[in-house]
mmCIF file of C-alpha atoms in Angstrom:
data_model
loop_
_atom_site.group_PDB
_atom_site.id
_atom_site.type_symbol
_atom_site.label_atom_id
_atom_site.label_comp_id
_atom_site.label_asym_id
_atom_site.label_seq_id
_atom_site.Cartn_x
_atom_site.Cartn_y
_atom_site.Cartn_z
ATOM 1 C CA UNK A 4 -10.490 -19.869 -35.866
ATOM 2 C CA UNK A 5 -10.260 -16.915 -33.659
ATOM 3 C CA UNK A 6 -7.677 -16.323 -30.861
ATOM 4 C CA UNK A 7 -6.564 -13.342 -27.851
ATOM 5 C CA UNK A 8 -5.185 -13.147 -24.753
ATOM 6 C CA UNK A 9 -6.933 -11.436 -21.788
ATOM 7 C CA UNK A 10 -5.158 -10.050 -19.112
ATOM 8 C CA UNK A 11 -5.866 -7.674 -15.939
ATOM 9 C CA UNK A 12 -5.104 -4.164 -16.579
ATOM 10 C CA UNK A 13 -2.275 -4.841 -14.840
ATOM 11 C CA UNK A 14 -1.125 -7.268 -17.196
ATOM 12 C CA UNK A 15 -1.301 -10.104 -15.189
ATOM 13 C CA UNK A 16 -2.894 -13.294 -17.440
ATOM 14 C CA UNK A 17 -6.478 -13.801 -16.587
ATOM 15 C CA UNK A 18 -8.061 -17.280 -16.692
ATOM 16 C CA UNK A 19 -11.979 -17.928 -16.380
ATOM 17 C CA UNK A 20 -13.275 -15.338 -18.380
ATOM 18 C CA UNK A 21 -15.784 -16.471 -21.128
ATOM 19 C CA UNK A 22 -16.230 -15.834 -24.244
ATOM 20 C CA UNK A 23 -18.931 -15.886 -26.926
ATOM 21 C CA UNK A 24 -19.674 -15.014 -30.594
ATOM 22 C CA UNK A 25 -23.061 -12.569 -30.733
ATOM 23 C CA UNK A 26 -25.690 -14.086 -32.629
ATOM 24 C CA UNK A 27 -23.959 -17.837 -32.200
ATOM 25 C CA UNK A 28 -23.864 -20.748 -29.835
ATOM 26 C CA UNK A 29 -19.704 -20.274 -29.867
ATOM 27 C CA UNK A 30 -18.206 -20.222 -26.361
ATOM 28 C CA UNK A 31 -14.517 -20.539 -25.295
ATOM 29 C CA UNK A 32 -12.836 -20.151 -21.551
ATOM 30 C CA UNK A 33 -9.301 -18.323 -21.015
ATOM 31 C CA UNK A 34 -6.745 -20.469 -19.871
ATOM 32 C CA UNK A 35 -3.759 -19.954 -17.433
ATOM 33 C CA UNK A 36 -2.300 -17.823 -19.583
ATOM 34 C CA UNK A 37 -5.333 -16.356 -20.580
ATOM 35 C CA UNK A 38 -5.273 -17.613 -24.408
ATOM 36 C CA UNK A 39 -8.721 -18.499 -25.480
ATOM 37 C CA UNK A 40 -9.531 -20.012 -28.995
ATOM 38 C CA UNK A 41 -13.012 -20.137 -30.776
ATOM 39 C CA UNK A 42 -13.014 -22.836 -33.913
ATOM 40 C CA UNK A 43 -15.413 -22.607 -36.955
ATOM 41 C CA UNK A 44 -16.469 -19.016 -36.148
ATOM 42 C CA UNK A 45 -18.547 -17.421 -39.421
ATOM 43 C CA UNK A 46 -16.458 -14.700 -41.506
ATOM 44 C CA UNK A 47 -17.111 -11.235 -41.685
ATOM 45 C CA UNK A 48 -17.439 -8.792 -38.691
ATOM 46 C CA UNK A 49 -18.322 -10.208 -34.889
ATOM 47 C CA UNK A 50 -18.903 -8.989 -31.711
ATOM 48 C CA UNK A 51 -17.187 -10.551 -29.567
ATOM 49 C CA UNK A 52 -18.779 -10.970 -25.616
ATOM 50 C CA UNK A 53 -15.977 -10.827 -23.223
ATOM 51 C CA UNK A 54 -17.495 -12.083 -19.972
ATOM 52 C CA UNK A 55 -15.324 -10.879 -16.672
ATOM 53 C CA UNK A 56 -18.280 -12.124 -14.304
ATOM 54 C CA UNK A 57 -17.509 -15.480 -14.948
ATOM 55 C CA UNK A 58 -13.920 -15.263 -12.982
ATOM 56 C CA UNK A 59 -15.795 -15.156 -9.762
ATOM 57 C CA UNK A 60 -19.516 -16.488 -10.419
ATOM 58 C CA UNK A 61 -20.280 -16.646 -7.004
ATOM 59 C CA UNK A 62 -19.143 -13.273 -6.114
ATOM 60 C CA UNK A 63 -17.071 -13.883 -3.232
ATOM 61 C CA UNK A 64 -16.583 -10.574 -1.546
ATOM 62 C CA UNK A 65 -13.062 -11.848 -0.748
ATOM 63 C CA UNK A 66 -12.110 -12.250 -4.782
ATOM 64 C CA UNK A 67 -11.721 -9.611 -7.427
ATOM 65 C CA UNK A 68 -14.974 -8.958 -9.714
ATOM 66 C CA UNK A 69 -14.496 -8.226 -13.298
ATOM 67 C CA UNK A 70 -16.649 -6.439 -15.834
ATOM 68 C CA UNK A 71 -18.135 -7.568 -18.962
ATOM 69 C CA UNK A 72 -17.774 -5.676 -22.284
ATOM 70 C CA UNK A 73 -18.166 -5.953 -25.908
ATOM 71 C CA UNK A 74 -15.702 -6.137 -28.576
ATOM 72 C CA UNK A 75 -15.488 -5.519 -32.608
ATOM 73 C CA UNK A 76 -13.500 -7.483 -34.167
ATOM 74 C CA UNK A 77 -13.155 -9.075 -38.051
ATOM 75 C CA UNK A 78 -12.629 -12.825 -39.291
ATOM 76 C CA UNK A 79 -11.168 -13.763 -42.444
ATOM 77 C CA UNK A 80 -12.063 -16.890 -43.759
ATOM 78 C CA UNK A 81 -9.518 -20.088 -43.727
ATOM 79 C CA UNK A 82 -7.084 -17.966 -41.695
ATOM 80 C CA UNK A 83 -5.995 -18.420 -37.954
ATOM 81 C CA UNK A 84 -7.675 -14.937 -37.103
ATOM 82 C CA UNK A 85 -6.374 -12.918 -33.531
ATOM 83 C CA UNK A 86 -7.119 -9.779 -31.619
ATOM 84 C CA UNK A 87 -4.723 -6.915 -32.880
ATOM 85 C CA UNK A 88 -4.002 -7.106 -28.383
ATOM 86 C CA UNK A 89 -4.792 -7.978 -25.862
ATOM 87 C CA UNK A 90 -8.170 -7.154 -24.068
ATOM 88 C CA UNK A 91 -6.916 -6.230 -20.704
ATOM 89 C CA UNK A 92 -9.766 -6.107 -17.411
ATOM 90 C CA UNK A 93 -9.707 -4.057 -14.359
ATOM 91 C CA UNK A 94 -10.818 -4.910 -11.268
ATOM 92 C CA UNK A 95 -14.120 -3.695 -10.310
ATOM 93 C CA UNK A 96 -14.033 -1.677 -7.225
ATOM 94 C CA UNK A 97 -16.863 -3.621 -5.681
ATOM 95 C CA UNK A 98 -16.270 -1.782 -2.204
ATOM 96 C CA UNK A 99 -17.338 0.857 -3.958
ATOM 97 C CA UNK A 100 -20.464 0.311 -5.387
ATOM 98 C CA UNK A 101 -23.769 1.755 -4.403
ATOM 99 C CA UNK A 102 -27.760 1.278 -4.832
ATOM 100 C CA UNK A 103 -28.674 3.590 -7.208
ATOM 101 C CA UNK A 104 -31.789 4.566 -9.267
ATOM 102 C CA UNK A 105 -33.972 5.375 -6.188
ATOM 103 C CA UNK A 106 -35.478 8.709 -5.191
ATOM 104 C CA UNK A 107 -32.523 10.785 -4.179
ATOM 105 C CA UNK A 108 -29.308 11.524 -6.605
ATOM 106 C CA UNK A 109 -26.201 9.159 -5.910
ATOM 107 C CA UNK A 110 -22.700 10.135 -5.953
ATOM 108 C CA UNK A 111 -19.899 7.762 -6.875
ATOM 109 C CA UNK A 112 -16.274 8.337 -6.379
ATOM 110 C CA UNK A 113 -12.977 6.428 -6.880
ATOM 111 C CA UNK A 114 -10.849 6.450 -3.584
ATOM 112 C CA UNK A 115 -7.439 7.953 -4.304
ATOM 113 C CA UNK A 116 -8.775 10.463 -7.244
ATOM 114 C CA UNK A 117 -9.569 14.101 -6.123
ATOM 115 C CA UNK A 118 -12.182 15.975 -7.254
ATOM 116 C CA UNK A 119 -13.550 12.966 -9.575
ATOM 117 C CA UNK A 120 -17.360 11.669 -8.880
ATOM 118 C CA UNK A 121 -20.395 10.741 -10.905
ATOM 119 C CA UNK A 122 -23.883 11.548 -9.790
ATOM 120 C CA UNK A 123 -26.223 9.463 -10.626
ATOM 121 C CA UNK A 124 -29.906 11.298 -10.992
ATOM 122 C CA UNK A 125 -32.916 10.243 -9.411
ATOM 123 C CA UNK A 126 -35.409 7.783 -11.201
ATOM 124 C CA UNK A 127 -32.688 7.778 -13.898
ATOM 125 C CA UNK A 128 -31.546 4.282 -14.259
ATOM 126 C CA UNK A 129 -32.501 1.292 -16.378
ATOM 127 C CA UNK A 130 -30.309 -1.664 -16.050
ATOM 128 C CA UNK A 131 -29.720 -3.782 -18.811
ATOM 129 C CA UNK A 132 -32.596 -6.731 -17.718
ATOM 130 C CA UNK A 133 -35.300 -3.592 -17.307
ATOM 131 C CA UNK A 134 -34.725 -2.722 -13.424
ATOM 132 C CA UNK A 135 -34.970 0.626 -12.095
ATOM 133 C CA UNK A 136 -33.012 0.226 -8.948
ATOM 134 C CA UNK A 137 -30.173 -1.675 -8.319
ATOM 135 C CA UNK A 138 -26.396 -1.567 -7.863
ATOM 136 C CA UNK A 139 -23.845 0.544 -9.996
ATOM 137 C CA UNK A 140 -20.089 0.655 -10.242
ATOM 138 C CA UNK A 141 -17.257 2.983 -11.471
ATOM 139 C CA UNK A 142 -13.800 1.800 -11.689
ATOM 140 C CA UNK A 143 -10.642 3.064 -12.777
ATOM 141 C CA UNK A 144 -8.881 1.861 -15.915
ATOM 142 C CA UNK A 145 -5.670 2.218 -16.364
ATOM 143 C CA UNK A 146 -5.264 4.603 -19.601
ATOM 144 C CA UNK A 147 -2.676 2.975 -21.472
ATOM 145 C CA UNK A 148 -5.170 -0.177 -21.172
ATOM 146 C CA UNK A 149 -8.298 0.983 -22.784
ATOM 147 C CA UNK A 150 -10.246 -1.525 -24.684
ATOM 148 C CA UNK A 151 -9.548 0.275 -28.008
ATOM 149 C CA UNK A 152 -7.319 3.044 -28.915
ATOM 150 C CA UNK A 153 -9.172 6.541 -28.174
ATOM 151 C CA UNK A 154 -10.473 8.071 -31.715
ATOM 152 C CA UNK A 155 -7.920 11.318 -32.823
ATOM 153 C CA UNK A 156 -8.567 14.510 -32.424
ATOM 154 C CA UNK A 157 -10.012 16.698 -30.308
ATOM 155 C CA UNK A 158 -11.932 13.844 -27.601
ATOM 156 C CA UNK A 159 -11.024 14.676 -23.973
ATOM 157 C CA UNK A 160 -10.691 11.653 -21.650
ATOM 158 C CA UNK A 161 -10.530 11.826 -17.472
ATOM 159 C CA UNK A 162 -7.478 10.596 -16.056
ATOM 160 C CA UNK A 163 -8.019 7.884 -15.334
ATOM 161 C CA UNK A 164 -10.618 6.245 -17.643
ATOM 162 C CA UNK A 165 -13.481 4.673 -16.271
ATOM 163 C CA UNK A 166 -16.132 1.593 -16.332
ATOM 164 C CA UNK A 167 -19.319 1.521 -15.521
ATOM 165 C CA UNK A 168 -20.818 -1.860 -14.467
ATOM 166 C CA UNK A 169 -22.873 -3.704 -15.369
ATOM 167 C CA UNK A 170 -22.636 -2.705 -18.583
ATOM 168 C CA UNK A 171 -25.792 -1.695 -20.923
ATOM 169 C CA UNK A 172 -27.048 0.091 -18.070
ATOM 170 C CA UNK A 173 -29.075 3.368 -19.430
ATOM 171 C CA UNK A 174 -29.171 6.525 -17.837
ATOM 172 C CA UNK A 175 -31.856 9.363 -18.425
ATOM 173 C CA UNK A 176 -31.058 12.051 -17.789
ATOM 174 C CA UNK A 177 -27.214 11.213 -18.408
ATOM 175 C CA UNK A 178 -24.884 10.700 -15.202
ATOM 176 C CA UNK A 179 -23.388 14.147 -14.078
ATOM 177 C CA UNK A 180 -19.475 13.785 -14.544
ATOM 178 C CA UNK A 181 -16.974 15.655 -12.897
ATOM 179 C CA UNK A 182 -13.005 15.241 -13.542
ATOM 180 C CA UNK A 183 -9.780 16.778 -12.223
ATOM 181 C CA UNK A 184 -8.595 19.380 -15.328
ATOM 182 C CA UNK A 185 -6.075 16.926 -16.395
ATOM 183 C CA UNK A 186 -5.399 18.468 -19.820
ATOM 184 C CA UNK A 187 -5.105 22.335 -18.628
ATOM 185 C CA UNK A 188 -7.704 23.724 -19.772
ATOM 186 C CA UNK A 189 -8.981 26.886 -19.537
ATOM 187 C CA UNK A 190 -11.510 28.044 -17.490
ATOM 188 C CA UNK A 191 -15.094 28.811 -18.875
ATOM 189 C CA UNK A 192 -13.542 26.361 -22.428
ATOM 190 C CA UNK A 193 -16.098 23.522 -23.373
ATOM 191 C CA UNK A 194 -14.663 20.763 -24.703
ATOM 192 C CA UNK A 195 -15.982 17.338 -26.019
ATOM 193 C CA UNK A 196 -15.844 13.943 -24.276
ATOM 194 C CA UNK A 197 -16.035 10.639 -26.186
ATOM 195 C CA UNK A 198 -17.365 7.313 -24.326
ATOM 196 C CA UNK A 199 -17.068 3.584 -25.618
ATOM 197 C CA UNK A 200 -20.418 2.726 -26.249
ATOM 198 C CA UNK A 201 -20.932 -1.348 -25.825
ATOM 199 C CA UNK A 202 -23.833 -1.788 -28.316
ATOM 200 C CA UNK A 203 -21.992 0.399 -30.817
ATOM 201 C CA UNK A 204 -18.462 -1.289 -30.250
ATOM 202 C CA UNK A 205 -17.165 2.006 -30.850
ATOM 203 C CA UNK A 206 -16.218 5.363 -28.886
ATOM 204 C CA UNK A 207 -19.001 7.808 -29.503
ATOM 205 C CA UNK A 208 -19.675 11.632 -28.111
ATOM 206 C CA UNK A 209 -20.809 11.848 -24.478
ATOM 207 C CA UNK A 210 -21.011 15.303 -24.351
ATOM 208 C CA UNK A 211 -19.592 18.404 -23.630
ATOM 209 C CA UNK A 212 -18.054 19.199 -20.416
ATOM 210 C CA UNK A 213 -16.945 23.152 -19.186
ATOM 211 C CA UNK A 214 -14.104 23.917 -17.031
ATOM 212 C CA UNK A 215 -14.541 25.034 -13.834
ATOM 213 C CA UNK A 216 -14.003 28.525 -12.413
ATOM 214 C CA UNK A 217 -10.745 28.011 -10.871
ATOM 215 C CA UNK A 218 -9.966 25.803 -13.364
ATOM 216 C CA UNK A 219 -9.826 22.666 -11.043
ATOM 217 C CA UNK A 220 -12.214 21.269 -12.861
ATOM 218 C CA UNK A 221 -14.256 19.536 -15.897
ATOM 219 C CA UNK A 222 -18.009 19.352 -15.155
ATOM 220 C CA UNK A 223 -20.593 17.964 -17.834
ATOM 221 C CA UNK A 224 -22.790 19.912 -19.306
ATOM 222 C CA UNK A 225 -26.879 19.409 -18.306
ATOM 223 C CA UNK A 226 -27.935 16.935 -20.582
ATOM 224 C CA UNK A 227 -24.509 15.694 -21.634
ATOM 225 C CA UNK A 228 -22.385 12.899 -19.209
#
């Protein structure tokens, strides 16, 4: 068997949320206390499909939406396997989204964070069932609940961390980031940025972004973000 919890990022237990074993017919459903259990699952390395969306199917406008991300995880034969933790969700900051992937670039922001916003790049989108226009997402995640620990060394992460929903969504050329300088550096340094890639299951480089002049500041370099 496999087992977890899932919770909101603000630790709050989340029921609804299903969940499936790639490449299998598994499913399971979080309970009230956001436990979910998956019997007979095959040994060896899984992803596991941690479905938000289903919280709210309908998408009332009055209800949180939550995203929908992948996880690594291993199973050990004849054992009662868990999750390491929890897998924790934000809330989707649906107010914010916008159509994107149009003819003009499109800025995102997240109310309450100065000098963050994305900018999305005209023509640049692909969403995940082939689209080229359609609506995009960034929400804040609180950093002490990312969905797996940040790799050491020298990756750089905004404050706060972000998703992007839905997820899968491609982007050519990459989104243009831009961050408040929460790590102090200095200005004219370049410094690498590491993003969790949902095929993958694992953080992988982004980029490079340079501080500002002022130092205010991290801005992605042309072809990274």
């Amino acid at each position: 068997s496999f087992a977890g919890h899932i919770y909101t990022d603000k630790g709050a237990p989340l029921p609804g949320v299903k969940l499936s074993i790639g490449r299998t017919a598994l499913l399971a459903t979080s309970d009230d206390k956001g436990f979910f259990q998956i019997d007979n699952v095959p040994p060896g390395r899984v992803d596991l499909f941690v479905d938000g969306r289903a919280v709210n199917p309908s998408n009332d406008p009055s209800k949180p939406q939550w995203p929908s991300l992948h996880f690594e995880a291993y199973v050990v034969r004849g054992q009662k396997n868990e999750l390491p933790h929890a897998i924790y969700l934000p809330a989707l900051l649906s107010s914010e989204a916008k159509i994107v992937g149009g003819s003009e670039d499109v800025v995102l922001k997240i109310p309450g964070l100065e000098g963050f916003q994305m900018t999305v790049k005209a023509n640049s989108v692909t969403f995940p069932d082939g689209s080229r226009v359609g609506t995009l997402v960034v929400s804040p995640v609180t950093a002490d609940k990312l969905p797996m620990a940040p790799p050491a060394g020298g990756a750089r992460f905004g404050v706060p961390a972000w998703t992007i929903q839905p997820a899968g969504t491609r982007f050519d050329p990459p989104i243009e980031v831009q961050m408040p300088n929460a790590t102090f550096e200095q200005a004219g340094d370049n410094v690498p940025v590491v993003q969790w890639d949902h095929d993958l299951a694992q953080y992988v480089p982004m980029g490079r972004a340079t501080v500002s002049n002022d130092g205010a500041l991290l801005i992605t370099d042309a072809g990274s973000g």
